[in-house]
mmCIF file of C-alpha atoms in Angstrom:
data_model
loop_
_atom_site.group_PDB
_atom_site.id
_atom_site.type_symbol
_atom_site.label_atom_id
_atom_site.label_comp_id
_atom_site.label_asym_id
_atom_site.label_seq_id
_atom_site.Cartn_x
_atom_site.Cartn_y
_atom_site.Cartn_z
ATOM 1 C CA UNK A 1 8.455 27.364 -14.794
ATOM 2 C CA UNK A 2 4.995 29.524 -14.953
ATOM 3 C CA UNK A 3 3.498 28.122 -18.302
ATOM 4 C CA UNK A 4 0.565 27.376 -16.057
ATOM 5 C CA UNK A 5 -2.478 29.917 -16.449
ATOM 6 C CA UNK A 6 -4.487 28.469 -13.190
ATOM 7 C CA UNK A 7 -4.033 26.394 -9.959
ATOM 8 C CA UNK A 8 -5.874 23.863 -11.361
ATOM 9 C CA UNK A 9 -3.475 22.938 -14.278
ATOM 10 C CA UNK A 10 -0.626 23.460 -12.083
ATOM 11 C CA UNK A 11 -2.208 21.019 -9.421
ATOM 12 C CA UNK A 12 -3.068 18.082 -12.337
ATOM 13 C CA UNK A 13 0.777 18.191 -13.338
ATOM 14 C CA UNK A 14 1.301 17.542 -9.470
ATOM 15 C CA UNK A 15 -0.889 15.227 -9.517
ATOM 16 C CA UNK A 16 0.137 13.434 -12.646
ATOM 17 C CA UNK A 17 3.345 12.386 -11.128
ATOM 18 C CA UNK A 18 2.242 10.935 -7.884
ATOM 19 C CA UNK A 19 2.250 7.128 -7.642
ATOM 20 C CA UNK A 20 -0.185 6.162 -5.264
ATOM 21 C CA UNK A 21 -4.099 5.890 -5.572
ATOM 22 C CA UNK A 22 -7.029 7.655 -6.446
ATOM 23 C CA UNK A 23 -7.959 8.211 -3.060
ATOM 24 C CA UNK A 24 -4.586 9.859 -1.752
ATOM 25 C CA UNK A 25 -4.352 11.501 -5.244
ATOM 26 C CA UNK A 26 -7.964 13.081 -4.628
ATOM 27 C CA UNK A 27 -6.549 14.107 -0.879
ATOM 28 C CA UNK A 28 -3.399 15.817 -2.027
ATOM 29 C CA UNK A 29 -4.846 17.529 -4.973
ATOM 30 C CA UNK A 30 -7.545 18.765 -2.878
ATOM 31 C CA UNK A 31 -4.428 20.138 -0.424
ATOM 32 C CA UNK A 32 -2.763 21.565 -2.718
ATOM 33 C CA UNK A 33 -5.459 23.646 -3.981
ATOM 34 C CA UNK A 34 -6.828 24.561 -0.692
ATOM 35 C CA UNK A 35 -3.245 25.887 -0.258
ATOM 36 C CA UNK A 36 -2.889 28.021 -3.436
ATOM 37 C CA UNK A 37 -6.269 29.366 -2.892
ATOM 38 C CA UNK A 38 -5.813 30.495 1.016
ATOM 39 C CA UNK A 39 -2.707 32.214 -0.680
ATOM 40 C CA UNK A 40 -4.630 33.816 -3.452
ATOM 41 C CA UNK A 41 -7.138 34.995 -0.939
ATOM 42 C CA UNK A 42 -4.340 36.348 0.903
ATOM 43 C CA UNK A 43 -2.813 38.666 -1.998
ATOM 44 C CA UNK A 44 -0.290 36.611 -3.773
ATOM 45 C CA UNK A 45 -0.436 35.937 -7.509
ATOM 46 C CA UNK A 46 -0.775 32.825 -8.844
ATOM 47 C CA UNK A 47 3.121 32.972 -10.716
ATOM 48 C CA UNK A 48 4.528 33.854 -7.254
ATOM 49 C CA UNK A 49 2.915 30.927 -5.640
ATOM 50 C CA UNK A 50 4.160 28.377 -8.149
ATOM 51 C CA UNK A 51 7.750 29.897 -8.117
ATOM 52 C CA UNK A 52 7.701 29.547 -4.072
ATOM 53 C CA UNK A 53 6.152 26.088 -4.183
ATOM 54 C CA UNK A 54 8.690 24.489 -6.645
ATOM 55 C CA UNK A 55 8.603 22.181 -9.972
ATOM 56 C CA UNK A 56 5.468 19.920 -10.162
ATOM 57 C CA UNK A 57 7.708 17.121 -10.813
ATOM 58 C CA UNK A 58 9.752 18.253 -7.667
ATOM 59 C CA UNK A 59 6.635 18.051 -6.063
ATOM 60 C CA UNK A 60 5.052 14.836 -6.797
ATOM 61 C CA UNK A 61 8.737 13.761 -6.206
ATOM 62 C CA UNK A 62 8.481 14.601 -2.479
ATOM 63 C CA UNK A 63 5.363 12.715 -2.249
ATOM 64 C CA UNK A 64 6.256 9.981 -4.008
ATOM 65 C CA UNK A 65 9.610 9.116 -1.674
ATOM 66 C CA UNK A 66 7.103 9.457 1.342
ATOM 67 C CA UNK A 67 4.534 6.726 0.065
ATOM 68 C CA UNK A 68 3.879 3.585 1.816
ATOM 69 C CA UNK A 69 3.885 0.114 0.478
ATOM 70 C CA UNK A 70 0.387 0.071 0.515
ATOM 71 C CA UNK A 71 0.126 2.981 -1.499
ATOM 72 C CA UNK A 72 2.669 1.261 -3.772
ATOM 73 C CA UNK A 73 0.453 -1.661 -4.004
ATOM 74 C CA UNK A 74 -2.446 0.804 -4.675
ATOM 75 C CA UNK A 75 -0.773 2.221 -7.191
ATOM 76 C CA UNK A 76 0.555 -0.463 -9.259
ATOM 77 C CA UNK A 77 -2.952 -2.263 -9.017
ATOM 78 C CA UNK A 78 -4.692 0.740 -10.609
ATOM 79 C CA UNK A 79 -1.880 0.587 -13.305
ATOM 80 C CA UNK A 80 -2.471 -2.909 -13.741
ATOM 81 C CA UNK A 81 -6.411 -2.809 -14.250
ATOM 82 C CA UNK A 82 -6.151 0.034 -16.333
ATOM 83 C CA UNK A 83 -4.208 -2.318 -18.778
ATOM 84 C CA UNK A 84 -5.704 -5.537 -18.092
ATOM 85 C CA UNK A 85 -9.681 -4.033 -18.582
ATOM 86 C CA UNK A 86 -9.419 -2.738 -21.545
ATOM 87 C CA UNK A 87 -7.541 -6.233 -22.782
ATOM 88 C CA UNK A 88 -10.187 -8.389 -21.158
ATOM 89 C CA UNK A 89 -12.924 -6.568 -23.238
ATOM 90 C CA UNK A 90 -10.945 -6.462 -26.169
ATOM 91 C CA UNK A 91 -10.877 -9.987 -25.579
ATOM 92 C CA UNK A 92 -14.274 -10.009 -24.889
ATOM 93 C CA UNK A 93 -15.325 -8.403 -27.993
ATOM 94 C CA UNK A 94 -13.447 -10.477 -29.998
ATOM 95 C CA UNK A 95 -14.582 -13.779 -28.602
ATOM 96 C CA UNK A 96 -18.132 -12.588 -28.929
ATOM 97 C CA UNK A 97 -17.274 -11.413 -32.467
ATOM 98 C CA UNK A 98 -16.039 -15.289 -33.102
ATOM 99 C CA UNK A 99 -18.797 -16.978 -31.412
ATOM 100 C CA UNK A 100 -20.998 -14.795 -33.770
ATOM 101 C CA UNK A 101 -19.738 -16.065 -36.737
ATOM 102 C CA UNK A 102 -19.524 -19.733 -35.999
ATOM 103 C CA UNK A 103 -22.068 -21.677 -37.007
ATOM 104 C CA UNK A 104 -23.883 -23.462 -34.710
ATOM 105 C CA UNK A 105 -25.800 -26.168 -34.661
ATOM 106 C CA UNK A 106 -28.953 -26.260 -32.370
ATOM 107 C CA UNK A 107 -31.764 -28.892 -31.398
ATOM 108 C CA UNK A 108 -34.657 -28.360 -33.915
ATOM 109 C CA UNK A 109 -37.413 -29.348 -31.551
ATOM 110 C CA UNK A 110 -36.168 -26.156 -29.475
ATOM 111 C CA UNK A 111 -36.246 -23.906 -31.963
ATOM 112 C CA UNK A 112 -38.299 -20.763 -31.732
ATOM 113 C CA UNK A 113 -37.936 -20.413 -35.725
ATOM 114 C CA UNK A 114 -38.742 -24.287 -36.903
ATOM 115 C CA UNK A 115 -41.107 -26.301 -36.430
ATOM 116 C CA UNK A 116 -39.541 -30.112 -36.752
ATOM 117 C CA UNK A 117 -43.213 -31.698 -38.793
ATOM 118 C CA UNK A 118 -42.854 -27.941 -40.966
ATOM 119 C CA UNK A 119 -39.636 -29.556 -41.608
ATOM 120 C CA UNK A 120 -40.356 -33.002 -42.760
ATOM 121 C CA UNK A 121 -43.298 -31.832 -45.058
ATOM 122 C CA UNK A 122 -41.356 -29.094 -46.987
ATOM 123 C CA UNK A 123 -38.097 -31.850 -47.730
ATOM 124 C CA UNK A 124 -40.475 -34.371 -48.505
ATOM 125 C CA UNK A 125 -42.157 -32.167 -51.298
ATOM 126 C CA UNK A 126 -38.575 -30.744 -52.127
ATOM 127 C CA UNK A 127 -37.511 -34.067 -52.803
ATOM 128 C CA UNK A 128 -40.913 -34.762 -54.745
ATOM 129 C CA UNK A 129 -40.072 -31.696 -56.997
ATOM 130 C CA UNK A 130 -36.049 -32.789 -57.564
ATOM 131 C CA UNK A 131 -37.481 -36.338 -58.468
ATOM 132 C CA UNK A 132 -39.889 -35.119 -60.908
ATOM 133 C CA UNK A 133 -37.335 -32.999 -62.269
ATOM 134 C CA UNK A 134 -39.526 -30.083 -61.470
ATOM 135 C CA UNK A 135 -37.100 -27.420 -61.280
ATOM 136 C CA UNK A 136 -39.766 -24.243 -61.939
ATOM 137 C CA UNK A 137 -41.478 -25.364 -59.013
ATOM 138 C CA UNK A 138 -38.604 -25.879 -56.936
ATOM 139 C CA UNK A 139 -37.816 -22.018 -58.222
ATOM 140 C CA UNK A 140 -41.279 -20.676 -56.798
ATOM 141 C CA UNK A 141 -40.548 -21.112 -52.962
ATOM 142 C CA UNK A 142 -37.026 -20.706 -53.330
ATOM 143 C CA UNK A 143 -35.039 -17.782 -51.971
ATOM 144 C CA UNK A 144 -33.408 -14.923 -54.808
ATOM 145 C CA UNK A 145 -29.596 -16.750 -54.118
ATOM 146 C CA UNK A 146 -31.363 -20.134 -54.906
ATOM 147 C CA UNK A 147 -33.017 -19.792 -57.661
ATOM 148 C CA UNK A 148 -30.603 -19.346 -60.640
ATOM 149 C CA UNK A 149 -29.112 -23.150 -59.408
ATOM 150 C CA UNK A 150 -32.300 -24.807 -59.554
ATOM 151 C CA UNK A 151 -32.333 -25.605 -62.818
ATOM 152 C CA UNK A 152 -31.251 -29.241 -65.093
ATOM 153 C CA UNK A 153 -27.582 -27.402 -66.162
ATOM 154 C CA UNK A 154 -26.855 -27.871 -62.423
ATOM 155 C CA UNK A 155 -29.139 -29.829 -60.430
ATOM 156 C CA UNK A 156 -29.993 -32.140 -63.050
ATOM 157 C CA UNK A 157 -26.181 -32.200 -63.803
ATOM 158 C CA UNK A 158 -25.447 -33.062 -60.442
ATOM 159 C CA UNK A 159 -28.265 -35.857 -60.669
ATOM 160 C CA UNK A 160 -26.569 -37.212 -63.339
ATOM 161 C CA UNK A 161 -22.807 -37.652 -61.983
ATOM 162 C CA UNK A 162 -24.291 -39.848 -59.294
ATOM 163 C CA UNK A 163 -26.436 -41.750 -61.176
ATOM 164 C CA UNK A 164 -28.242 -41.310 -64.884
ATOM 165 C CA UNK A 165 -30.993 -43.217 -64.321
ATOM 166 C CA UNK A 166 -31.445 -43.772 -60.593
ATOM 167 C CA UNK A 167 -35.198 -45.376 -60.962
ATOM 168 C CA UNK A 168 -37.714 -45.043 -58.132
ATOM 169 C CA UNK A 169 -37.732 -43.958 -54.876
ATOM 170 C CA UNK A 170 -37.125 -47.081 -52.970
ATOM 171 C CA UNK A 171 -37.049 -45.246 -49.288
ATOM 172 C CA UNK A 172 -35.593 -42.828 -47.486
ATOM 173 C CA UNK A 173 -33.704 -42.391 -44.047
ATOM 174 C CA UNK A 174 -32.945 -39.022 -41.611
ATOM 175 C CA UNK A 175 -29.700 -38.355 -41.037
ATOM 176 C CA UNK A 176 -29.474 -35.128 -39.802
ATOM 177 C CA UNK A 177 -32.496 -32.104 -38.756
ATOM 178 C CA UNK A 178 -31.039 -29.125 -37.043
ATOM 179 C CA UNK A 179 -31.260 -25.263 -36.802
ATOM 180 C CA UNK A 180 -28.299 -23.958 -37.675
ATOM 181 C CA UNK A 181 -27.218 -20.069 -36.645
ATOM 182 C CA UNK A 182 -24.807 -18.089 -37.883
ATOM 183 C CA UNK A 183 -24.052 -14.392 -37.813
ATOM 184 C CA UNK A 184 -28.313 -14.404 -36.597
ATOM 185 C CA UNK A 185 -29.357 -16.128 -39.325
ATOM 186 C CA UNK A 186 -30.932 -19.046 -38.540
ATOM 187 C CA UNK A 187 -31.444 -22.143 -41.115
ATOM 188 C CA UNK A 188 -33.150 -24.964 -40.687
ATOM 189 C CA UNK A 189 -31.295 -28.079 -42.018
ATOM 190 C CA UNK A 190 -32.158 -31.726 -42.801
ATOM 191 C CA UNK A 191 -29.781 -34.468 -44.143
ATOM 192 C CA UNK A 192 -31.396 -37.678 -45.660
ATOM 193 C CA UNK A 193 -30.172 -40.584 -47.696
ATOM 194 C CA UNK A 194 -32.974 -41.419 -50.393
ATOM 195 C CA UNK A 195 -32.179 -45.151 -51.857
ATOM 196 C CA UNK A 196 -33.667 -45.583 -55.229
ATOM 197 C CA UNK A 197 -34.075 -48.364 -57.742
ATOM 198 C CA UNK A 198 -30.035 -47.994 -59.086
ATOM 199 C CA UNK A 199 -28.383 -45.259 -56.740
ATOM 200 C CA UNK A 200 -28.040 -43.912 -53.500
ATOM 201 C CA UNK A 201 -27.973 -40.407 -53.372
ATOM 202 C CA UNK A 202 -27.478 -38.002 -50.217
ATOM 203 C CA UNK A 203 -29.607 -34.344 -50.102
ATOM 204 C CA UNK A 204 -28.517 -31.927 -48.026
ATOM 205 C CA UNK A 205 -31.247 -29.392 -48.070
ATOM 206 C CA UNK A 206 -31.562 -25.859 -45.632
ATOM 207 C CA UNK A 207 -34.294 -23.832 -45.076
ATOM 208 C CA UNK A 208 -34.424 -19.838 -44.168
ATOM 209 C CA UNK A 209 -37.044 -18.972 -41.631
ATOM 210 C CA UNK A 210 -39.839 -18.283 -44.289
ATOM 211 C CA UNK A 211 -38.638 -22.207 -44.933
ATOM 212 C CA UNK A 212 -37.934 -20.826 -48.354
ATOM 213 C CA UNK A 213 -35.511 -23.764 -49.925
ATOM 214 C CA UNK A 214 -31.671 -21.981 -49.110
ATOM 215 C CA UNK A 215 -29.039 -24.734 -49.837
ATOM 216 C CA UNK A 216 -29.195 -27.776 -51.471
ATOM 217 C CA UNK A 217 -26.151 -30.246 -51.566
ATOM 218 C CA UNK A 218 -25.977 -33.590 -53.188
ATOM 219 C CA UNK A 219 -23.612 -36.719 -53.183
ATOM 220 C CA UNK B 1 27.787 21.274 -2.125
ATOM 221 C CA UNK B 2 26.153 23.063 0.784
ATOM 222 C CA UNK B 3 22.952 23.074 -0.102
ATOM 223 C CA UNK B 4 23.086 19.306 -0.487
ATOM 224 C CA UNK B 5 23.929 18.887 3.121
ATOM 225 C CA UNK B 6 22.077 21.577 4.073
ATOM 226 C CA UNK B 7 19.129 20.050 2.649
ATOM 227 C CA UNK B 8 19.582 16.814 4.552
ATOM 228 C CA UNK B 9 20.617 17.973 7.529
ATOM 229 C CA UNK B 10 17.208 19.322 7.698
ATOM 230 C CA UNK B 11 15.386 16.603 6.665
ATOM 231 C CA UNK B 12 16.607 14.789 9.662
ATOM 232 C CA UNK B 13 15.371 17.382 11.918
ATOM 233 C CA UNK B 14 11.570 18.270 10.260
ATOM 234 C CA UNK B 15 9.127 15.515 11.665
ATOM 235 C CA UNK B 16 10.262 17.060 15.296
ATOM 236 C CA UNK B 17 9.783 20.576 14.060
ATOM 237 C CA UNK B 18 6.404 19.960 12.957
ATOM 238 C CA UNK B 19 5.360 18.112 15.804
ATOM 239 C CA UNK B 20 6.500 20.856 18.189
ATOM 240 C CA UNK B 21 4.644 23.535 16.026
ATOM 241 C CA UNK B 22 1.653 21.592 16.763
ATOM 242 C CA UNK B 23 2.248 20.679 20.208
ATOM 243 C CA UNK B 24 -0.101 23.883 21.310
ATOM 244 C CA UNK B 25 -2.631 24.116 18.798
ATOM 245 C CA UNK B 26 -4.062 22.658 15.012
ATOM 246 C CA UNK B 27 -2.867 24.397 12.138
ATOM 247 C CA UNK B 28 -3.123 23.782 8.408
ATOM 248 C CA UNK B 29 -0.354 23.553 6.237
ATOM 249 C CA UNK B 30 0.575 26.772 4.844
ATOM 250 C CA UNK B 31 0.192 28.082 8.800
ATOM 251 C CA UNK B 32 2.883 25.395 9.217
ATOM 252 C CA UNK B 33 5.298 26.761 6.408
ATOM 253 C CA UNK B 34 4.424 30.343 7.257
ATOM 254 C CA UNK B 35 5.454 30.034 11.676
ATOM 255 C CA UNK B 36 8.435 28.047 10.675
ATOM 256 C CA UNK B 37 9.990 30.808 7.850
ATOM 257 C CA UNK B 38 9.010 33.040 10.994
ATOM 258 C CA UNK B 39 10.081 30.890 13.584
ATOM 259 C CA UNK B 40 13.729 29.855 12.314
ATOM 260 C CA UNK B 41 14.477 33.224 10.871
ATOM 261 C CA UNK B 42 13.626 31.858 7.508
ATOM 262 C CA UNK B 43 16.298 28.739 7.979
ATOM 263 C CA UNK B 44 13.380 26.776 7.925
ATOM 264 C CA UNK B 45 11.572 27.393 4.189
ATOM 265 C CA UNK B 46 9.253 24.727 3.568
ATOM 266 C CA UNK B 47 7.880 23.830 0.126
ATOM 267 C CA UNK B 48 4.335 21.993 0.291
ATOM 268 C CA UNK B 49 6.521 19.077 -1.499
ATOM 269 C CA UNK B 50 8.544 18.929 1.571
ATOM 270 C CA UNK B 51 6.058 19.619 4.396
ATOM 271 C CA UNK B 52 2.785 17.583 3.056
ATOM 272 C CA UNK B 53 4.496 14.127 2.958
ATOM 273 C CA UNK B 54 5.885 14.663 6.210
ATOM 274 C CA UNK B 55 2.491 15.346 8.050
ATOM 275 C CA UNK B 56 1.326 12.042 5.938
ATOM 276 C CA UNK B 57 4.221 10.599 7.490
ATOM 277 C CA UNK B 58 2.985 11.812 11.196
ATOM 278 C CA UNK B 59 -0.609 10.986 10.069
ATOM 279 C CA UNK B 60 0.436 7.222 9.525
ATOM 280 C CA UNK B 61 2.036 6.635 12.219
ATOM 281 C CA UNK B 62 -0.626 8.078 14.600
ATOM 282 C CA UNK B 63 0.985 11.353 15.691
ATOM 283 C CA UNK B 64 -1.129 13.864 14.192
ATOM 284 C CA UNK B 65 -4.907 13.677 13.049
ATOM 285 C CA UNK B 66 -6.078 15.668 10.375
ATOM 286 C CA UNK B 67 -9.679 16.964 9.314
ATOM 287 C CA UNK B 68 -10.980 19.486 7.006
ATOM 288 C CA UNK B 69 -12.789 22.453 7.942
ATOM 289 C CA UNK B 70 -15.530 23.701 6.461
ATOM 290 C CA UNK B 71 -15.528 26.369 3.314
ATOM 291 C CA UNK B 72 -17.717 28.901 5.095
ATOM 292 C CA UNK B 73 -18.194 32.174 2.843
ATOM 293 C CA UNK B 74 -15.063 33.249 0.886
ATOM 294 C CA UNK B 75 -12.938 31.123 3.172
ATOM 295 C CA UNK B 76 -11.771 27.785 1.636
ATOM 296 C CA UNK B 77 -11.891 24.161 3.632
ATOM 297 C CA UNK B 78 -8.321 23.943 5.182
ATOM 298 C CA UNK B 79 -7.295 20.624 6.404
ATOM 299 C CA UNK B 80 -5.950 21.281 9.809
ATOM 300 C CA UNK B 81 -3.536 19.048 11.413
ATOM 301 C CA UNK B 82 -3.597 18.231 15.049
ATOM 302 C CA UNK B 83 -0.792 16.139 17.348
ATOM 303 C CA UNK B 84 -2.515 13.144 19.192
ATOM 304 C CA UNK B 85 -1.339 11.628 22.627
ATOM 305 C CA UNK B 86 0.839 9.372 20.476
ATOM 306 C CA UNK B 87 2.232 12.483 19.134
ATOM 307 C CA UNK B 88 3.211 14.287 22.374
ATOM 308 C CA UNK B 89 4.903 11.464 23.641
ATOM 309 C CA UNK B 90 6.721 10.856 20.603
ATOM 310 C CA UNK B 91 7.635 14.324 20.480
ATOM 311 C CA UNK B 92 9.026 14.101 24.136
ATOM 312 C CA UNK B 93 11.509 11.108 23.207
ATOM 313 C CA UNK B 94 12.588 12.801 19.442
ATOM 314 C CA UNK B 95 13.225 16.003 21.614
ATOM 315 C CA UNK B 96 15.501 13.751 23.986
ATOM 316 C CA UNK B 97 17.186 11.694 20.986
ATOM 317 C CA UNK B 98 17.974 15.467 19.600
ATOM 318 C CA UNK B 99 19.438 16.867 22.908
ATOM 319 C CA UNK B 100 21.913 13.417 22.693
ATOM 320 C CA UNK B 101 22.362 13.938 19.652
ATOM 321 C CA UNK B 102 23.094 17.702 19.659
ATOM 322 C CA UNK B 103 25.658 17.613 22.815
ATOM 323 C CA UNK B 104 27.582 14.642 20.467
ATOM 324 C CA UNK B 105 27.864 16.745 17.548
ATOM 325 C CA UNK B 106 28.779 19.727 19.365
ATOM 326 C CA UNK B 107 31.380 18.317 21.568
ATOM 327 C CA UNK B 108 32.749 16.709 18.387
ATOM 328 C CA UNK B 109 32.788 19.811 16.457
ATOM 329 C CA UNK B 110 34.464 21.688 19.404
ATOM 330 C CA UNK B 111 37.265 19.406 19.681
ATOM 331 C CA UNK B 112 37.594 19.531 15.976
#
């Protein structure tokens, strides 16, 4: 029975056992101790005390058939939160963690990074460049992922699988200008439909927040 | 087999015995498990597992009030239980339920 070297450890074990809540826990810990001490004061070892007051499960057994519905209730509710916090921010986390890496599309003429007639200019000369078949230049204000696809193997190749020989620019039409955000980075993105001479050809071109050319898609 | 119904013979009896201890005066509870060793010629041994849930029993129901003293020097704070008018007067109808209940057990035990 003694493997306990102080009231203290003897009086958590106690404790441990009793179903009710914190507040009555706090209460009869703080009894119990107050008891063992007054008896310590009075002469009595520690060992004898624990032998005379019983088995900490005895104990907290005795308590525990003496408890009210209310500290039932008490109880079980602690017992409950203590499980259903930790799942909620679990829960949390991972739903932040999600929304993080979504993509998301915002309005453009909100944006704290882009600046909608930045926007226009830079796809306008973009398109310029791809028209011209002016794939160094496209290079120069490109970012370090871009660059080794700006080039005639696949841009020009690309070109080509629409249309060989697309002629003129005839006009062009918006289809899309966003920020896009995902995982904090934030893009700026522009859709249009360019109708030349002989084809039709859709650019979808994205911008990083130096408006450095990031993605370019065409069909 | 005895100390089974021993032990709940007793049981029956200990919310009156600790409401009579404190019919005079406040005590805390190892002054409670200490006079009624004493008082019963040690019939009576308490454990703090047996006595503490009563007096939360009594405190619940409104017969006895507790508060803790203050630690002053080397003494500790003792939580000192004291009967309320609730308490008396529910002590004064356990006592009569007990003197019923007594004379029927004894007059069946003496015809036995």
């Amino acid at each position: 029975m003694n493997q306990y070297n102080s009231a203290e450890q003897y009086t958590k074990d106690i404790i441990k056992g009793i179903k009710c809540g914190g507040a009555k826990r706090k209460e009869i810990r703080k009894q119990i101790l107050s008891d063992i001490e007054i008896r310590l004061q009075e002469g009595e070892q520690l060992n004898e005390i624990i032998s005379e007051m019983g088995n900490a499960s005895e104990i907290a057994d005795g308590f525990n058939e003496s408890l009210t519905e209310k500290d039932c209730k008490s109880y079980k509710r602690g017992k409950a939160l203590k499980i259903i916090v930790p799942c909620i921010l679990v829960f949390v986390l991972i739903a932040g963690g999600i929304y993080w890496y979504i993509p998301k599309w915002k309005d453009i003429t909100q944006s704290k990074h882009f600046d909608l007639e930045v926007l226009d200019t830079e796809v306008t000369h973009t398109l310029e460049l791809i028209n011209a078949d002016d794939y160094s230049a496209l290079q120069e204000n490109a970012t370090k992922e871009m660059k080794p696809y700006l080039n005639s193997e696949t841009i020009g190749a690309a070109k080509d699988a629409i249309c060989t020989e697309p002629g003129q620019q005839m006009s062009m039409t918006v289809n899309l200008e966003s920020e896009l955000v995902q995982r904090n980075i934030h893009m700026a993105v522009c859709e249009v439909t360019v109708y030349y001479e002989n084809a039709i050809m859709t650019y979808r071109i994205s911008y990083d927040e130096d408006m450095k050319l990031a993605g370019l898609y065409i069909r | 087999m005895n100390e089974k119904y021993e032990r709940q013979m007793k049981k029956g009896v200990l919310d009156m015995l600790v409401l009579r201890l404190l019919k005079n005066d406040a005590k805390y509870g190892y002054q409670i498990i200490q006079e009624m060793k004493e008082k019963s010629d040690a019939t009576f041994v308490l454990k703090d597992g047996t006595l503490y849930p009563v007096l939360y029993r009594l405190e619940e129901d409104g017969f006895v009030q507790g508060r803790w003293s203050e630690a002053s020097g080397k003494q500790v704070a003792r939580k000192y239980y004291e009967i309320t008018e609730s308490g008396k007067q529910a002590l004064i109808e356990i006592e009569s339920v007990w003197d019923r209940i007594s004379d029927g057990v004894n007059q069946i035990m003496e015809e036995s």
